[in-house]
Amino acid sequence: MAYDRYVAICNPLLYTVTMSPRVCSLLTFGSYVVGFAGAMAHAGSMLRLTFCDSNIIDHYLCEVLPLLQLSCTSTHVNKLVFSAVVGAVITISSIGILISYALILSNILHIPSAHGRSKAFSTCGSHIVAVALFFGSGAFTYLTTSFPGAKDQGKFASVFYTNVVPMLNPLIYSLRNKDVKLALGKTLNRVLF
């Protein structure tokens, strides 16, 4: 999405050539390959573990870290794999998004008209909000698991990024539409006043 926004704002005349169906297919295929490889790394490292006592995961989802807590063997290798996979995915995607938006911001600052700058910021705003919600709640989930008393907050955050964020995406992206904004305003006025 960040690359799409970069092309749409920085090279709008070449958009249809740059974002061809082949490029879109390759980007989609690449994201599936990375997701599958990460899942296989986690599943493969889980095969070496043994589970003795309880089989009840103290979490809403079958996440990797709560599952590791059930193991009665050493999970050191699994935690290293988890850190490497999550670290690589977050680092690479964050760097790609940051570079894309740095180039977009540089390009926007060179737009002479205020209307043009506003339109460009509007184009990027919804994606930035969606990414911030997803990465923020995901980071909160995985970075706070080592703190005492953070288990319940991690549960809430995992539900937030797996259910609430995807439900908010259509609303976030449709608020760019003036008709949707107007209808939402009328509905809120009717409900609140």
Tab-separated table of N, CA and C in Angstrom, residues 23 32 36 40 56 61 66 68 72 78 83-84 89-90 98 100 103 115 136-137 143 148 150 156 158 164 166:
chain	number	residue	atom	x	y	z
A	23	VAL	N	2.900	-6.513	-11.588
A	23	VAL	CA	3.551	-5.990	-10.385
A	23	VAL	C	2.671	-6.236	-9.161
A	32	TYR	N	2.499	-13.222	0.512
A	32	TYR	CA	2.105	-14.585	0.894
A	32	TYR	C	3.321	-15.452	1.206
A	36	PHE	N	3.941	-17.171	4.755
A	36	PHE	CA	4.059	-18.632	4.816
A	36	PHE	C	5.407	-19.050	5.402
A	40	MET	N	5.923	-21.205	8.757
A	40	MET	CA	6.660	-22.473	8.731
A	40	MET	C	7.845	-22.450	9.699
A	56	ILE	N	-4.246	-26.069	28.093
A	56	ILE	CA	-5.105	-24.889	28.007
A	56	ILE	C	-4.221	-23.660	27.847
A	61	LEU	N	-6.233	-16.333	21.559
A	61	LEU	CA	-5.822	-16.907	20.279
A	61	LEU	C	-4.676	-17.880	20.507
A	66	PRO	N	2.170	-17.507	23.989
A	66	PRO	CA	1.408	-18.260	24.994
A	66	PRO	C	1.532	-19.778	24.828
A	68	LEU	N	4.250	-21.308	23.814
A	68	LEU	CA	5.564	-21.666	24.344
A	68	LEU	C	5.530	-21.832	25.863
A	72	CYS	N	7.249	-28.050	28.388
A	72	CYS	CA	8.044	-28.442	29.551
A	72	CYS	C	9.509	-28.644	29.156
A	78	ASN	N	13.150	-21.503	20.258
A	78	ASN	CA	11.894	-20.992	19.720
A	78	ASN	C	11.793	-19.477	19.898
A	83	SER	N	11.919	-14.118	17.712
A	83	SER	CA	12.508	-12.774	17.662
A	83	SER	C	13.071	-12.464	16.278
A	84	ALA	N	13.725	-13.444	15.671
A	84	ALA	CA	14.319	-13.232	14.345
A	84	ALA	C	13.244	-13.005	13.287
A	89	VAL	N	10.478	-9.211	9.852
A	89	VAL	CA	9.252	-8.756	9.177
A	89	VAL	C	8.938	-7.310	9.541
A	90	ILE	N	9.003	-6.996	10.827
A	90	ILE	CA	8.680	-5.634	11.259
A	90	ILE	C	9.716	-4.645	10.742
A	98	LEU	N	8.536	3.617	5.810
A	98	LEU	CA	9.163	4.903	6.151
A	98	LEU	C	9.850	5.542	4.945
A	100	SER	N	9.104	5.024	1.797
A	100	SER	CA	8.050	5.431	0.883
A	100	SER	C	7.421	6.758	1.310
A	103	LEU	N	9.774	9.816	0.926
A	103	LEU	CA	9.792	10.287	-0.464
A	103	LEU	C	8.493	11.015	-0.809
A	115	HIS	N	-4.218	23.209	-2.137
A	115	HIS	CA	-5.216	22.181	-2.467
A	115	HIS	C	-4.529	20.878	-2.879
A	136	GLY	N	0.938	-0.511	15.954
A	136	GLY	CA	0.914	-0.107	17.358
A	136	GLY	C	0.362	-1.190	18.265
A	137	SER	N	-0.782	-1.749	17.884
A	137	SER	CA	-1.368	-2.800	18.728
A	137	SER	C	-0.548	-4.084	18.662
A	143	LEU	N	5.663	-6.754	22.547
A	143	LEU	CA	6.740	-6.155	23.324
A	143	LEU	C	6.440	-6.096	24.812
A	148	PRO	N	5.629	-8.004	33.959
A	148	PRO	CA	4.647	-8.638	34.846
A	148	PRO	C	3.303	-7.904	34.801
A	150	ALA	N	1.218	-7.836	32.393
A	150	ALA	CA	0.854	-7.373	31.051
A	150	ALA	C	0.118	-8.437	30.250
A	156	PHE	N	-5.958	-8.353	25.271
A	156	PHE	CA	-6.827	-7.320	24.695
A	156	PHE	C	-6.231	-6.777	23.397
A	158	SER	N	-4.202	-8.234	21.340
A	158	SER	CA	-4.249	-9.210	20.246
A	158	SER	C	-5.637	-9.280	19.628
A	164	VAL	N	-10.572	-5.767	15.662
A	164	VAL	CA	-11.020	-4.376	15.586
A	164	VAL	C	-10.377	-3.644	14.411
A	166	PRO	N	-9.094	-4.776	11.491
A	166	PRO	CA	-9.691	-5.119	10.193
A	166	PRO	C	-11.129	-4.607	10.028
